Every structure is written in C-alpha cells, then in structure tokens.
Coordinates of C-alpha atoms in Angstrom, one line a residue:
L1 CA -15.2 34.2 -36.2
Y2 CA -12.2 33.1 -39.9
Q3 CA -13.3 36.6 -40.6
M4 CA -12.0 38.1 -37.3
Y5 CA -9.2 35.3 -37.0
T6 CA -7.8 36.3 -40.8
F7 CA -8.2 40.0 -39.1
A8 CA -6.6 39.9 -36.0
R9 CA -3.9 38.6 -38.1
T10 CA -2.1 41.7 -38.6
W11 CA -1.5 41.6 -34.6
A12 CA 0.2 38.3 -34.2
Q13 CA 0.1 35.3 -35.8
D14 CA 0.2 32.9 -33.0
L15 CA -3.0 33.0 -33.0
K16 CA -5.6 30.9 -30.9
V17 CA -8.7 31.1 -29.6
I18 CA -9.9 31.6 -25.9
R19 CA -13.9 31.8 -26.3
L20 CA -16.2 33.0 -29.2
S21 CA -19.9 34.6 -28.2
S22 CA -22.4 35.6 -30.1
M23 CA -23.8 39.3 -29.1
P24 CA -28.0 40.1 -29.0
V25 CA -28.5 42.1 -32.4
S26 CA -32.1 43.8 -30.7
E27 CA -32.6 45.5 -35.2
V28 CA -31.4 42.2 -36.4
K29 CA -34.2 39.4 -36.3
A30 CA -32.3 36.9 -35.3
V31 CA -31.5 32.8 -37.4
P32 CA -31.3 29.3 -35.3
G33 CA -27.5 28.9 -35.8
K34 CA -26.7 32.3 -36.5
A35 CA -26.1 35.7 -34.0
A36 CA -25.7 38.8 -35.7
A37 CA -22.7 40.3 -32.9
W38 CA -20.3 37.8 -32.2
Q39 CA -17.1 38.6 -29.6
V40 CA -13.7 36.9 -30.0
Q41 CA -10.9 36.7 -27.2
F42 CA -7.5 35.5 -29.0
S43 CA -4.1 34.9 -27.7
S44 CA -0.9 35.4 -28.4
E45 CA 1.0 32.7 -26.7
A46 CA 4.3 35.0 -28.3
L47 CA 3.4 38.2 -27.3
R48 CA 2.1 37.1 -23.7
Q49 CA -1.0 39.4 -24.7
A50 CA -4.3 38.0 -24.9
R51 CA -6.9 40.6 -27.1
T52 CA -10.9 41.0 -28.4
Y53 CA -12.5 41.5 -31.4
T54 CA -16.3 42.3 -32.4
F55 CA -17.9 41.4 -35.9
S56 CA -21.3 42.5 -36.2
V57 CA -23.5 43.0 -39.1
Y58 CA -25.4 45.6 -38.1
D59 CA -24.5 49.4 -35.9
E60 CA -26.0 48.9 -32.0
S61 CA -24.2 51.2 -30.7
V62 CA -21.0 52.5 -29.4
T63 CA -19.6 49.4 -28.5
V64 CA -21.0 47.2 -32.0
R65 CA -20.3 48.9 -34.7
Q66 CA -20.5 47.0 -38.5
G67 CA -17.9 45.6 -39.2
I68 CA -14.8 44.0 -37.5
F69 CA -13.4 46.3 -34.1
A70 CA -10.4 45.0 -32.2
D71 CA -10.0 47.0 -28.6
S72 CA -6.5 47.1 -26.5
P73 CA -4.3 44.3 -26.2
M74 CA -4.0 43.2 -22.6
A75 CA -1.4 40.4 -20.7
L76 CA -2.1 36.7 -21.0
S77 CA -3.1 34.9 -17.9
S78 CA -1.1 32.4 -17.1
D79 CA -4.3 30.0 -17.0
V80 CA -6.1 31.2 -19.8
H81 CA -6.9 27.8 -21.3
S82 CA -6.7 27.9 -25.2
F83 CA -7.8 26.5 -28.8
V84 CA -6.1 27.0 -32.0
L85 CA -8.4 27.3 -34.4
G86 CA -8.4 24.1 -36.9
E87 CA -10.0 22.1 -34.5
A88 CA -13.3 23.8 -33.9
T89 CA -13.8 22.4 -37.5
T90 CA -18.1 22.7 -36.6
D91 CA -19.8 26.0 -37.6
S92 CA -22.4 27.7 -35.3
D93 CA -25.4 26.3 -37.2
K94 CA -23.8 22.9 -37.4
A95 CA -23.9 23.2 -33.3
W96 CA -27.2 24.3 -33.1
E97 CA -29.4 21.3 -35.2
I98 CA -26.9 19.0 -32.5
A99 CA -28.6 21.1 -29.3
L100 CA -31.9 21.6 -30.6
S101 CA -32.1 17.5 -31.4
H102 CA -32.0 16.5 -28.6
S103 CA -33.6 19.6 -26.5
Q104 CA -36.8 19.3 -29.0
K105 CA -39.6 19.3 -26.7
Y106 CA -38.0 22.6 -24.5
A107 CA -37.3 24.6 -27.1
A108 CA -40.8 23.9 -28.8
E109 CA -42.0 25.3 -24.8
H110 CA -40.0 28.8 -24.6
P111 CA -40.9 29.7 -28.4
G112 CA -39.8 33.2 -28.3
M113 CA -36.4 32.6 -25.0
P114 CA -33.5 33.9 -27.1
V115 CA -30.6 31.7 -27.6
F116 CA -26.5 32.1 -27.2
Y117 CA -23.3 30.3 -28.2
I118 CA -20.1 30.5 -26.6
L119 CA -17.4 28.3 -28.2
Q120 CA -14.5 27.8 -25.4
D121 CA -11.3 25.3 -24.7
D122 CA -13.4 22.7 -22.7
R123 CA -10.4 20.8 -20.7
Q124 CA -12.8 17.3 -20.1
A125 CA -14.1 17.1 -23.7
G126 CA -10.5 17.5 -24.9
G127 CA -11.1 20.1 -27.2
P128 CA -13.4 23.0 -28.6
V129 CA -17.0 23.1 -26.8
W130 CA -19.6 24.8 -28.7
Q131 CA -22.4 25.5 -25.4
I132 CA -25.2 26.3 -27.1
F133 CA -27.8 27.9 -24.1
W134 CA -31.7 30.0 -24.2
G135 CA -31.7 33.4 -21.3
V136 CA -30.0 35.9 -21.9
S137 CA -26.9 34.4 -19.1
A138 CA -25.2 30.9 -19.5
A139 CA -24.9 31.3 -15.7
T140 CA -28.9 31.7 -15.2
S141 CA -30.3 28.8 -18.1
S142 CA -32.3 26.3 -17.5
L143 CA -30.8 24.6 -19.7
S144 CA -28.0 24.9 -21.6
V145 CA -26.1 22.5 -24.9
L146 CA -22.9 20.7 -24.6
V147 CA -21.4 20.0 -28.4
N148 CA -18.0 19.2 -29.6
A149 CA -17.0 21.9 -31.1
N150 CA -14.9 19.4 -33.0
A151 CA -16.4 16.3 -34.1
G152 CA -19.2 17.6 -34.1
T153 CA -20.9 15.8 -32.1
Y154 CA -23.7 15.6 -28.4
I155 CA -21.8 16.0 -25.5
R156 CA -24.9 16.7 -22.6
S157 CA -27.1 18.4 -21.6
L158 CA -26.5 21.1 -18.4
Y159 CA -30.2 21.3 -16.1

C-alpha cells in the first residue's frame, strides 16, 4: 500500500484510501498475510477524482503486470468513504494472525481454500477495517473476520 501511495502522490497530494484488495496470482504460491498482487483505489478531494493503482510481483496478464500501474482517473462519487493512510497501522500479515486466532477451526477444516484481504473505511468501527475472508469473494464467503486496522484488534466474525 505504501509503495502505491508514494507512486500515486505524483498524481495528487491529498490522497485518501478508498479500498485496498488483494488479488490472486496463480503462478505465485500464497503466503498467509501476504498477496502477490494488490489493487488500491485512492481519492483526491481537491481533484474530485478517484484513481485505481495495481501492484504485482509477477507478470500474470495484460492487466496484472509486475510493478505499479495506474488506471485513468474517474469522477469521485460524493458518497465514497475513505481514510488517511496513517489511520491503518496494522499490516495484512498482522491482520491475518488476528483473524486466524479467531478462526483456527475453520481454517483447519478448509486448508486449500484461498484467503483474501480487503482494507476499507467502516463507519461502525470509526476507521479502516481489514476484512479477511475465505473463498473467491466476500459476498459468497462462509467466513469473514473483521480486524480494526488502526488498533489491530478483532472486531467480529461474519458467517
């Protein structure tokens, strides 16, 4: 996230994070708490725009290439929730450890299931929250664990 943030500061100085999502890369072995590719959407209130950046450690496709790449800016919706990067002090690997401590039985029963990470603002939590989920999407996952990305604490599990 920080590498993409630094890269994106050439586009806008008032960046806020809308959403950070891990992305699967089939040629790279999954490591708990890490991802081979990430996609982030930043907002700039001054420009009234949002822009998506992708980072990957591997050339997987035309759209997921090694390095950091930016999409074209889009209009910023007025109902977008975002947060300042410094509010998310808990990294994905620490969020994974916290999530695993509250889902050991499920993780043991589903050892081959992919795990994904989403970091976004949550009004109920009052700041950024990691959602760690098992399966191909958060909507269809049978377990998601929410972790406060500022305090580094467990919030709740969603079944």
